[in-house]
Short mmCIF file of N, CA, C and O in Angstrom, two decimals:
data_model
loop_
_atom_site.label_atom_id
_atom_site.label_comp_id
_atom_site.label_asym_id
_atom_site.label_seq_id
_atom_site.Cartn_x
_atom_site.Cartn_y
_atom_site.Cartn_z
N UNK C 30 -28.54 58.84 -25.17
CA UNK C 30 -28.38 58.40 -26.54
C UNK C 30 -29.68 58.63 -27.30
O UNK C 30 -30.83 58.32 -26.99
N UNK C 31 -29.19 59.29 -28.42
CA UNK C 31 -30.67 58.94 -29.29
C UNK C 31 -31.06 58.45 -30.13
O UNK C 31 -30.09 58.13 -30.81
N UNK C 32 -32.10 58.08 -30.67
CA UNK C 32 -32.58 56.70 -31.62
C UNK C 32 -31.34 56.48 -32.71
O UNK C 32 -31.49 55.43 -33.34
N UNK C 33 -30.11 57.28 -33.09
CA UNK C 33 -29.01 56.89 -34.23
C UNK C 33 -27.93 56.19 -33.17
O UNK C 33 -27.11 55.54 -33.81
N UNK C 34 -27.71 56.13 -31.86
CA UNK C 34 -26.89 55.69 -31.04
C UNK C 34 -25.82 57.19 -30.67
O UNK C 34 -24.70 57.13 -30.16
N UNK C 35 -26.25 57.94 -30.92
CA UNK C 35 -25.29 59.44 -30.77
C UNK C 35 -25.35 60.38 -29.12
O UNK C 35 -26.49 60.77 -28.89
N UNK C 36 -24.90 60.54 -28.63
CA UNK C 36 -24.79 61.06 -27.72
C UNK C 36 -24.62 62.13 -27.37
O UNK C 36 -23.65 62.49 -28.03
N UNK C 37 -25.05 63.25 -26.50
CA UNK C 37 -24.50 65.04 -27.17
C UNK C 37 -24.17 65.41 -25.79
O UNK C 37 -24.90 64.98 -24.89
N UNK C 38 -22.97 66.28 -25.45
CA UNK C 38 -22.80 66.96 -24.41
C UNK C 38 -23.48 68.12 -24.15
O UNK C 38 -22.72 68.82 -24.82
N UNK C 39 -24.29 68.90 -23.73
CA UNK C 39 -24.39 70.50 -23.93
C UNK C 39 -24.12 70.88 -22.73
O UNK C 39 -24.55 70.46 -21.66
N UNK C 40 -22.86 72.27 -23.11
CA UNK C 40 -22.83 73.01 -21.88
C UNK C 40 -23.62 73.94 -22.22
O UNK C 40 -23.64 74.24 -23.41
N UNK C 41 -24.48 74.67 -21.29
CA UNK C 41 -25.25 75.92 -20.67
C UNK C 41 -24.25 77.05 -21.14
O UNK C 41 -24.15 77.86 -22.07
N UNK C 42 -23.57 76.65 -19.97
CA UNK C 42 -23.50 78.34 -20.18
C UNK C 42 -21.21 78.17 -20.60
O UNK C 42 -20.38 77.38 -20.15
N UNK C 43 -21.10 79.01 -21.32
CA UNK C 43 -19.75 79.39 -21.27
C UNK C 43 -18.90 80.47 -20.80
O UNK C 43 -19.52 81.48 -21.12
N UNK C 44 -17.72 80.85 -20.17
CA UNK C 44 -17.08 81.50 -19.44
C UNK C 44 -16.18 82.00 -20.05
O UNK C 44 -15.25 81.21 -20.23
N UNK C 45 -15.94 83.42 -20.65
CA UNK C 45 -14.67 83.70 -21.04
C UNK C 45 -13.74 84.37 -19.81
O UNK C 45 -14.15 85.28 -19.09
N UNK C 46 -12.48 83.79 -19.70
CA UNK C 46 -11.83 84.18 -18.78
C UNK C 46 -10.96 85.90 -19.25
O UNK C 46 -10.16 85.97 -20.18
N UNK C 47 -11.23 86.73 -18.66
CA UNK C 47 -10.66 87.93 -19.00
C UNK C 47 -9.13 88.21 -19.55
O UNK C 47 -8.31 87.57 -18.89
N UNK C 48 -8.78 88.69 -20.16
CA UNK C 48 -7.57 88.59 -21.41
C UNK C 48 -7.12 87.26 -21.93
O UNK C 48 -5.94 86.92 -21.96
N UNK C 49 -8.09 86.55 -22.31
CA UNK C 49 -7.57 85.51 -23.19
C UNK C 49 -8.58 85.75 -24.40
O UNK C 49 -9.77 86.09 -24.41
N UNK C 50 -7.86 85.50 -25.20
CA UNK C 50 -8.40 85.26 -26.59
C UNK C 50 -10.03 84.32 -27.00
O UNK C 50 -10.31 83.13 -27.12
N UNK C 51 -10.79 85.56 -27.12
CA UNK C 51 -12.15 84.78 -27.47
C UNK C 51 -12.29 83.54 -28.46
O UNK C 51 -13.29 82.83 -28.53
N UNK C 52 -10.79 83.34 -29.45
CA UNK C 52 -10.91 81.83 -30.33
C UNK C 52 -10.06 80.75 -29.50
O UNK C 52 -9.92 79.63 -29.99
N UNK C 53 -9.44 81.08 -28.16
CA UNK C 53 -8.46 80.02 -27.21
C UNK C 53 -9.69 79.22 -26.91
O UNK C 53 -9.44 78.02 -27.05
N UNK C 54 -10.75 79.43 -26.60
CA UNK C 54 -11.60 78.38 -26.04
C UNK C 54 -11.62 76.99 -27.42
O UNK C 54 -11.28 75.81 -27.29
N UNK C 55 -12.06 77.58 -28.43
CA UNK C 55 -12.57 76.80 -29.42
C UNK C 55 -11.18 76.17 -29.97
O UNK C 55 -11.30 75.03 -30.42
N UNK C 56 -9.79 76.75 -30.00
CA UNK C 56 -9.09 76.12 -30.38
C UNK C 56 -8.25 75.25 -29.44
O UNK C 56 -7.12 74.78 -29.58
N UNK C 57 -8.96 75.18 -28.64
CA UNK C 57 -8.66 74.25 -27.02
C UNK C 57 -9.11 72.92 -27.52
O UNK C 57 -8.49 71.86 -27.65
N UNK C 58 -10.20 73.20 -27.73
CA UNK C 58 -11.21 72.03 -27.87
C UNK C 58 -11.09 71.54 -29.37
O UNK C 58 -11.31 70.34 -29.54
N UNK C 59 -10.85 72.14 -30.24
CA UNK C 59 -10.37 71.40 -31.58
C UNK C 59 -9.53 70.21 -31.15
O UNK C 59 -9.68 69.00 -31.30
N UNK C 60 -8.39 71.10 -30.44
CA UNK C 60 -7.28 70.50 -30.42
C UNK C 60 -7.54 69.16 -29.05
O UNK C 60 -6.68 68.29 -28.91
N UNK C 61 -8.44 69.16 -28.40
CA UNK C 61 -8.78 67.73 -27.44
C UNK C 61 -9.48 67.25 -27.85
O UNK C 61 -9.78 66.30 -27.12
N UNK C 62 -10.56 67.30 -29.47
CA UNK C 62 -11.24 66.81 -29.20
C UNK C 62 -10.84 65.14 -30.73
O UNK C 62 -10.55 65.28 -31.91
N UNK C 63 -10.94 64.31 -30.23
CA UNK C 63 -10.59 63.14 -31.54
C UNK C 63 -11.50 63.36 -32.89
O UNK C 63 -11.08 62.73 -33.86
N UNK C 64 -12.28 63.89 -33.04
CA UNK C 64 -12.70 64.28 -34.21
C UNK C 64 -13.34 65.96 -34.14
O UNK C 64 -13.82 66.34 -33.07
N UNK C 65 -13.30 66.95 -35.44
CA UNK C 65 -13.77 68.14 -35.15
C UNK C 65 -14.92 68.12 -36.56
O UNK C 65 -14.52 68.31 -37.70
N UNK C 66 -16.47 67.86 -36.21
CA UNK C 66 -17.52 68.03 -37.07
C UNK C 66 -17.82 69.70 -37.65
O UNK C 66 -18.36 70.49 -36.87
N UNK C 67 -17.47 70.09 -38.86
CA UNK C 67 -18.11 70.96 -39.28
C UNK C 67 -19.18 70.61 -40.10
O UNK C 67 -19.39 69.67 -40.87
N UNK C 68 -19.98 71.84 -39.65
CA UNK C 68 -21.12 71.82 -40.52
C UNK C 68 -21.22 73.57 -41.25
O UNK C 68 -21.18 74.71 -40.79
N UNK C 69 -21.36 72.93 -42.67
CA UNK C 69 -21.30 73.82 -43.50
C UNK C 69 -22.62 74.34 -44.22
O UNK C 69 -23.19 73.59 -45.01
N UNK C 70 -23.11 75.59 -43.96
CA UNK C 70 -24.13 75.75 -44.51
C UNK C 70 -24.12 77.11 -45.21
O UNK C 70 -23.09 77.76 -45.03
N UNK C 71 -25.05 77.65 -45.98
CA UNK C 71 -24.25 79.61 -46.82
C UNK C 71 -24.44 80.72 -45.41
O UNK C 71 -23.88 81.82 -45.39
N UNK C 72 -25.13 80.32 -44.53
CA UNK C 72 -25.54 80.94 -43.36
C UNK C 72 -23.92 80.86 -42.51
O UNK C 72 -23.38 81.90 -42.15
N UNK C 73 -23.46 79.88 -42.34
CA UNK C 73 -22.70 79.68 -41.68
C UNK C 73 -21.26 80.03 -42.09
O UNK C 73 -20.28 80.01 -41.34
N UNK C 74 -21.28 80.30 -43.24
CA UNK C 74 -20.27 80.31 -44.36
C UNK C 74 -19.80 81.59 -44.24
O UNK C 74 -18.60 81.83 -44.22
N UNK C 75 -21.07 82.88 -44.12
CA UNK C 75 -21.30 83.89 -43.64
C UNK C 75 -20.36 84.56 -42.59
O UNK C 75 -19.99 85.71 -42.81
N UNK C 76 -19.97 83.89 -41.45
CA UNK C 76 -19.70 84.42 -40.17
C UNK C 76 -18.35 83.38 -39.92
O UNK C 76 -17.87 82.33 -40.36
N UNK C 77 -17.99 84.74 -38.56
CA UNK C 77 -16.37 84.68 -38.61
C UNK C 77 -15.88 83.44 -38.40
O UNK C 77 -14.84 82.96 -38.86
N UNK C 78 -17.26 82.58 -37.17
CA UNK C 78 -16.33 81.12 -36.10
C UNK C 78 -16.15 80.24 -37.72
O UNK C 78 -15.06 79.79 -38.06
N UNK C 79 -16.84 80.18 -38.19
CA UNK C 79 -16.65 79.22 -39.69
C UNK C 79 -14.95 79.26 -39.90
O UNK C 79 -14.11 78.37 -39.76
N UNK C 80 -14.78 80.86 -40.35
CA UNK C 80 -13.15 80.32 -40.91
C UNK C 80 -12.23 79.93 -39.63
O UNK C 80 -11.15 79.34 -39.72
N UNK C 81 -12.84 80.35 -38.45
CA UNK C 81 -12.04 79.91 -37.34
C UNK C 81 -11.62 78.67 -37.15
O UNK C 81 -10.46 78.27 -37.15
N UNK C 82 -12.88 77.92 -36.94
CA UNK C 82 -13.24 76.16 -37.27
C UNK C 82 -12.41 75.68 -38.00
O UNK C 82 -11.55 74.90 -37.60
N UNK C 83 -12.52 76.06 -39.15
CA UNK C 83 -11.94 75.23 -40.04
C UNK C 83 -10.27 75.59 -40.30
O UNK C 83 -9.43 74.86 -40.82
N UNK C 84 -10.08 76.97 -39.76
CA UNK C 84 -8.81 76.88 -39.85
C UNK C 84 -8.17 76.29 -38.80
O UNK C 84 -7.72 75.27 -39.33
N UNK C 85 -7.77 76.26 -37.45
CA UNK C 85 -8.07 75.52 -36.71
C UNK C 85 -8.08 74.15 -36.91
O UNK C 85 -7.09 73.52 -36.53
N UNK C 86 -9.13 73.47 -37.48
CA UNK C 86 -8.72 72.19 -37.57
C UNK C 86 -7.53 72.18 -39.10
O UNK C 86 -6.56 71.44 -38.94
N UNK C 87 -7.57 72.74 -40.14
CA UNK C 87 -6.82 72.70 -40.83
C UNK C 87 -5.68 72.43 -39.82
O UNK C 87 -5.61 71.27 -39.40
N UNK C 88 -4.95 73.16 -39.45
CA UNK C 88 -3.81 73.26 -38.30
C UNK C 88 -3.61 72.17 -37.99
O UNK C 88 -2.68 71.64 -38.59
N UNK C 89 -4.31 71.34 -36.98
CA UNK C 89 -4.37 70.18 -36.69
C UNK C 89 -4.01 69.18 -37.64
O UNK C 89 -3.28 68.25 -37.32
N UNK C 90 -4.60 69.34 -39.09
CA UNK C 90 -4.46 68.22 -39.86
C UNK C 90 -2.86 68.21 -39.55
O UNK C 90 -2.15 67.63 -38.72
N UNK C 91 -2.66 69.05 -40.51
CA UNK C 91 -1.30 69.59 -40.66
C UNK C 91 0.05 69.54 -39.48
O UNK C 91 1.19 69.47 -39.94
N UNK C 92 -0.10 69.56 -38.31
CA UNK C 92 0.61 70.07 -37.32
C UNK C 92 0.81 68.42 -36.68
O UNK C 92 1.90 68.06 -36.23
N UNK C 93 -0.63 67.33 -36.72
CA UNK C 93 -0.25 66.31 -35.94
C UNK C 93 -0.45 65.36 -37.04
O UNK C 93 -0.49 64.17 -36.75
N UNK C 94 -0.59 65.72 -38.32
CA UNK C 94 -1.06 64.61 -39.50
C UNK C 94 -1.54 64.06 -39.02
O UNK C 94 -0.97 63.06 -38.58
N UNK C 95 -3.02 64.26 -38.70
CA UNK C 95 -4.43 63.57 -37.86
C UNK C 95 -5.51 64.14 -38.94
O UNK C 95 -5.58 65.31 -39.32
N UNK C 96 -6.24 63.20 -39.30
CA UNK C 96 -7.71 63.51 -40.27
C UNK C 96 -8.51 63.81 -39.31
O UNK C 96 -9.11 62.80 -38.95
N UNK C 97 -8.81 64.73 -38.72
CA UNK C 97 -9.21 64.80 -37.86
C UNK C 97 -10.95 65.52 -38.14
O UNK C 97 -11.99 65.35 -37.49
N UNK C 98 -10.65 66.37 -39.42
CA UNK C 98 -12.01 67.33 -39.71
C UNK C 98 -13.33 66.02 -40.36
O UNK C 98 -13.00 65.00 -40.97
N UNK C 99 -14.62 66.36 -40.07
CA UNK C 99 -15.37 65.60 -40.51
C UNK C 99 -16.49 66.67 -41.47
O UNK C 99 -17.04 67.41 -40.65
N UNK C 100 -16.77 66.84 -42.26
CA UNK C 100 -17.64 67.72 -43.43
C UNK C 100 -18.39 67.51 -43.50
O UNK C 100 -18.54 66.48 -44.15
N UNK C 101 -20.08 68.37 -42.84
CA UNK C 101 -21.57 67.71 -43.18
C UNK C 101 -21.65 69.38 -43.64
O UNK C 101 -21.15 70.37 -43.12
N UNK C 102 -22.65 69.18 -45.08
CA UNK C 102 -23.26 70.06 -45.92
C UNK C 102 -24.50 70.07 -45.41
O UNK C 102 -25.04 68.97 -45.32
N UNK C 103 -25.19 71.14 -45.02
CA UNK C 103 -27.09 71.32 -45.35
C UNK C 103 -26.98 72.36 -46.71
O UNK C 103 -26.36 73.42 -46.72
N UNK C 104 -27.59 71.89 -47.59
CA UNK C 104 -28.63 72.69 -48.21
C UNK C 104 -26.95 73.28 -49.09
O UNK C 104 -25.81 73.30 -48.62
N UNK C 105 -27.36 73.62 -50.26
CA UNK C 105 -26.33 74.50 -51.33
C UNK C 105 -25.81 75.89 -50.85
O UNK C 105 -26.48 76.86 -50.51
N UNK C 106 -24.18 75.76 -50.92
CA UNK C 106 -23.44 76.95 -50.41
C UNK C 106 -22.84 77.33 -52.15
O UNK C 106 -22.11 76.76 -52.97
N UNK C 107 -23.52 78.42 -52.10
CA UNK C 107 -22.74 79.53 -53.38
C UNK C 107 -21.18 79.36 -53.34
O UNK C 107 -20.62 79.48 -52.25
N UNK C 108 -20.41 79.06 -54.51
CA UNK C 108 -19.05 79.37 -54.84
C UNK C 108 -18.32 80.24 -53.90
O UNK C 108 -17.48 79.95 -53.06
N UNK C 109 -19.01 81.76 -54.33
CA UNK C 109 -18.49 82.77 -53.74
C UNK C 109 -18.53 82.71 -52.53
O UNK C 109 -18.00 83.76 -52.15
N UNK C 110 -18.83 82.17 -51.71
CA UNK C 110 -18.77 82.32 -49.80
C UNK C 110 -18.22 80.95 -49.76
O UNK C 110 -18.60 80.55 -48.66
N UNK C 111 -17.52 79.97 -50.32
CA UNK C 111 -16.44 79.02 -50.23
C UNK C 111 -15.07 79.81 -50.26
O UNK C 111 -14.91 80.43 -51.31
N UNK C 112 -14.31 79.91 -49.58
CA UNK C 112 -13.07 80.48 -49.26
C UNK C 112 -11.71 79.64 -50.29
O UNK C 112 -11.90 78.42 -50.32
N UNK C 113 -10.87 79.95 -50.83
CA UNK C 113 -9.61 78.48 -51.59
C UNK C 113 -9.25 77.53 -50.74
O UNK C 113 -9.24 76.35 -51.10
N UNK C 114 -8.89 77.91 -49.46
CA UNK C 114 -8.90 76.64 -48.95
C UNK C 114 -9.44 75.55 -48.46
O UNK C 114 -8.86 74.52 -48.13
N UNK C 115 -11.51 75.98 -48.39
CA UNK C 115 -12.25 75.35 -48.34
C UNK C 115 -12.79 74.48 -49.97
O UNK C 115 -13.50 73.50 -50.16
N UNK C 116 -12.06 75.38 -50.89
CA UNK C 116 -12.59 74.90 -52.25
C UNK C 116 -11.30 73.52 -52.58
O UNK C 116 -11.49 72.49 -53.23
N UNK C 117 -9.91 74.01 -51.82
CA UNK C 117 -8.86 73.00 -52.00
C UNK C 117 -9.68 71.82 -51.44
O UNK C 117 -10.04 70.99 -52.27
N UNK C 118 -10.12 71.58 -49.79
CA UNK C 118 -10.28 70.62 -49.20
C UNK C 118 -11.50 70.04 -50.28
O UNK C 118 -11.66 68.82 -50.38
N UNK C 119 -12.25 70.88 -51.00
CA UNK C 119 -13.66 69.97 -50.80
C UNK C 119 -13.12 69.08 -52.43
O UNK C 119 -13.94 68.44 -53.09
N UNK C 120 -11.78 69.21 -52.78
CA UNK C 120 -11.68 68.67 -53.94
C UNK C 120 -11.06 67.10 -53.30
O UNK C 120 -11.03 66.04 -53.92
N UNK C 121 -10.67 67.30 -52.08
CA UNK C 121 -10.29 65.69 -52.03
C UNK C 121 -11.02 65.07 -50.60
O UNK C 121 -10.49 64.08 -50.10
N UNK C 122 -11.92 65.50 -50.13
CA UNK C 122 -12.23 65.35 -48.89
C UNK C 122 -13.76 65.07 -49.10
O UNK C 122 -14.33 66.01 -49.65
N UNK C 123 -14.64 63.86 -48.75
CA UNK C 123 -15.73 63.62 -48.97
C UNK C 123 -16.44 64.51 -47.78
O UNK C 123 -15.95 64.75 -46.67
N UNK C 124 -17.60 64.90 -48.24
CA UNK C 124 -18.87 65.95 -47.23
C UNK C 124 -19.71 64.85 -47.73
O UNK C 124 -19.80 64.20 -48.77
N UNK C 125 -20.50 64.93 -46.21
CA UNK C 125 -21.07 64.20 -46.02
C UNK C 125 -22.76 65.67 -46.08
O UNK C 125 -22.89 66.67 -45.38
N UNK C 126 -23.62 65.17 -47.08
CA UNK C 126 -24.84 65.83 -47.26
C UNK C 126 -26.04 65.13 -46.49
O UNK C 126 -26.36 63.95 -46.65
N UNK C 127 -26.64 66.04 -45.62
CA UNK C 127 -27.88 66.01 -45.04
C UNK C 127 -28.88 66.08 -46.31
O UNK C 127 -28.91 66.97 -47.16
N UNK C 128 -29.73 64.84 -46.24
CA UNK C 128 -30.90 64.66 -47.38
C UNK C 128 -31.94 65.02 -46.41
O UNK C 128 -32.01 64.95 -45.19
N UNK C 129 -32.76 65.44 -47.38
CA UNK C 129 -34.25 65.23 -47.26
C UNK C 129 -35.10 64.29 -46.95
O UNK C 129 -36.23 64.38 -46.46
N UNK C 130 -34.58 63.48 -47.24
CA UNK C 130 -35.61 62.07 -47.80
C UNK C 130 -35.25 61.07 -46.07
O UNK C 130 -34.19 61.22 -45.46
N UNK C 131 -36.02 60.44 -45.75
CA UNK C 131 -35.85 59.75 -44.39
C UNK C 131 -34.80 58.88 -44.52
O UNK C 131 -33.92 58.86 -43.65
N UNK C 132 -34.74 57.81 -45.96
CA UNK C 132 -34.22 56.88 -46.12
C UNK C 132 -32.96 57.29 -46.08
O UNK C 132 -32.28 56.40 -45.58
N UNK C 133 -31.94 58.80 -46.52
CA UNK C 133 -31.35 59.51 -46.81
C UNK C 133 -30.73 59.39 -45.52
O UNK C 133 -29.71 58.74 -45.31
N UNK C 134 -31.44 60.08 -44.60
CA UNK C 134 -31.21 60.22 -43.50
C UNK C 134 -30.44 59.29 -42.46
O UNK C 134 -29.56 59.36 -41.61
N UNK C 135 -31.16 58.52 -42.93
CA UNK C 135 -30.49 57.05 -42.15
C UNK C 135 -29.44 56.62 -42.72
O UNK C 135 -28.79 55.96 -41.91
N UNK C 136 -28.90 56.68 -43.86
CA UNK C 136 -28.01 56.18 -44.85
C UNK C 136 -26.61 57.37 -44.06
O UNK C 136 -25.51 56.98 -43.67
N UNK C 137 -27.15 58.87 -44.03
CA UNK C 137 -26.20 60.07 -43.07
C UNK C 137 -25.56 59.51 -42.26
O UNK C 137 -24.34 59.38 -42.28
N UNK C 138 -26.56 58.98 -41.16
CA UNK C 138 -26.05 58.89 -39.98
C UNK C 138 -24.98 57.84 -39.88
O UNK C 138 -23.87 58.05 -39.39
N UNK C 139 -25.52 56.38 -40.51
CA UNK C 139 -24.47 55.26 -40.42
C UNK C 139 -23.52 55.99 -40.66
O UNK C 139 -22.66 56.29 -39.83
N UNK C 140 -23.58 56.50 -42.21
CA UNK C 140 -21.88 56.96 -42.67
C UNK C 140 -21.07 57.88 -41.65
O UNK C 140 -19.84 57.82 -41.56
N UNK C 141 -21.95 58.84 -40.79
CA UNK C 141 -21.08 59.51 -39.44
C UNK C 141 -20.81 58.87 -38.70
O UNK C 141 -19.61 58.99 -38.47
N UNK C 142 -21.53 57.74 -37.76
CA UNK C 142 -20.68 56.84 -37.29
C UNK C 142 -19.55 56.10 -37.74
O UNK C 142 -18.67 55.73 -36.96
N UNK C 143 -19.53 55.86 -39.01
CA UNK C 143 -18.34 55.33 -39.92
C UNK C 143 -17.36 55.79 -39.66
O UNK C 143 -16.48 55.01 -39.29
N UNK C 144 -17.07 57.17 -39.73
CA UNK C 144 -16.26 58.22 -39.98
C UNK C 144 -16.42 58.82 -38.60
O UNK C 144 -15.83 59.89 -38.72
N UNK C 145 -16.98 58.75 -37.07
CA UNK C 145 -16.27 59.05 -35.70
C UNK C 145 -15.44 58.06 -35.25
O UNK C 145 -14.47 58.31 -34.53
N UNK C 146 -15.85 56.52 -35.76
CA UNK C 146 -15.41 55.43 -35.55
C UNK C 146 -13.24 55.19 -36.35
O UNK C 146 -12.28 54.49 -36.05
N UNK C 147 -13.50 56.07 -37.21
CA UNK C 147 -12.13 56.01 -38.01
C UNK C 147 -11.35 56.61 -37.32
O UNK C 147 -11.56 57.68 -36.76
N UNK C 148 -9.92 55.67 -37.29
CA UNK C 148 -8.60 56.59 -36.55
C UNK C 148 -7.99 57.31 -37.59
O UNK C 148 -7.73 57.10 -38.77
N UNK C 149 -7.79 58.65 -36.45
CA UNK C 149 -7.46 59.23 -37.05
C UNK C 149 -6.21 59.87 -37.98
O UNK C 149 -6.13 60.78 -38.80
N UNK C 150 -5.05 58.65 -37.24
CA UNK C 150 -3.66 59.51 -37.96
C UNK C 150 -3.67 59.01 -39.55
O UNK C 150 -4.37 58.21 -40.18
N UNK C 151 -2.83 59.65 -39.81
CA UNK C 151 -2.46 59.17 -41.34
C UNK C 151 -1.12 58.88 -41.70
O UNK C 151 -0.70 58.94 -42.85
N UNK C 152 -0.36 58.51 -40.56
CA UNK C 152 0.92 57.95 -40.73
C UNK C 152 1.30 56.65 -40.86
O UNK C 152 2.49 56.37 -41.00
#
């Protein structure tokens, strides 16, 4: 655990098993995992796993009506590398912004625990 009470798994190393689909891993784990954290940044916005991620959990919303996606922003993403359906979600879906400021910081984290702590269906 570290000083916010958060806990992190890391695997080393990953295994793709030969003819399966290089996005089956990640949409394995969307789909087991009780909440799916994106983090959105113009870097990240950039590259392919992004629309994967998020489509993917889109799916999920949709498929088990589970809130399942959680939205942290670093730093300003340009219009143009927001996709419509990322511009649909961000019109009703609070992102949660990484500050600068320490006090900021701490104010982040509670609110992510807030929001791993929330169940997720919406039925």
């Amino acid at each position: 655990m570290d000083q916010n009470g958060f806990g992190f798994v890391l695997k080393k190393e990953v295994t793709f098993q030969q003819g399966i689909i290089f996005s089956m891993p990640l949409c394995h784990g969307i789909q087991q995992s009780r909440k799916t954290i994106a983090v959105l940044s113009a870097n990240f916005m950039d590259g392919g796993w992004c629309h994967y991620q998020l489509h993917f959990a889109r799916m999920r919303i949709v498929t088990d009506n589970a809130d399942v996606l959680i939205l942290v922003q670093i730093g300003e993403i340009p219009d143009r590398k927001k996709t419509l359906w990322l511009r649909q979600l961000l019109c009703y879906k609070e992102v949660l912004k990484w500050p600068e400021d320490l006090v900021g910081q701490e104010l982040f984290w509670n609110q992510l625990k807030m929001k791993l702590r929330y169940c997720t269906s919406r039925s």
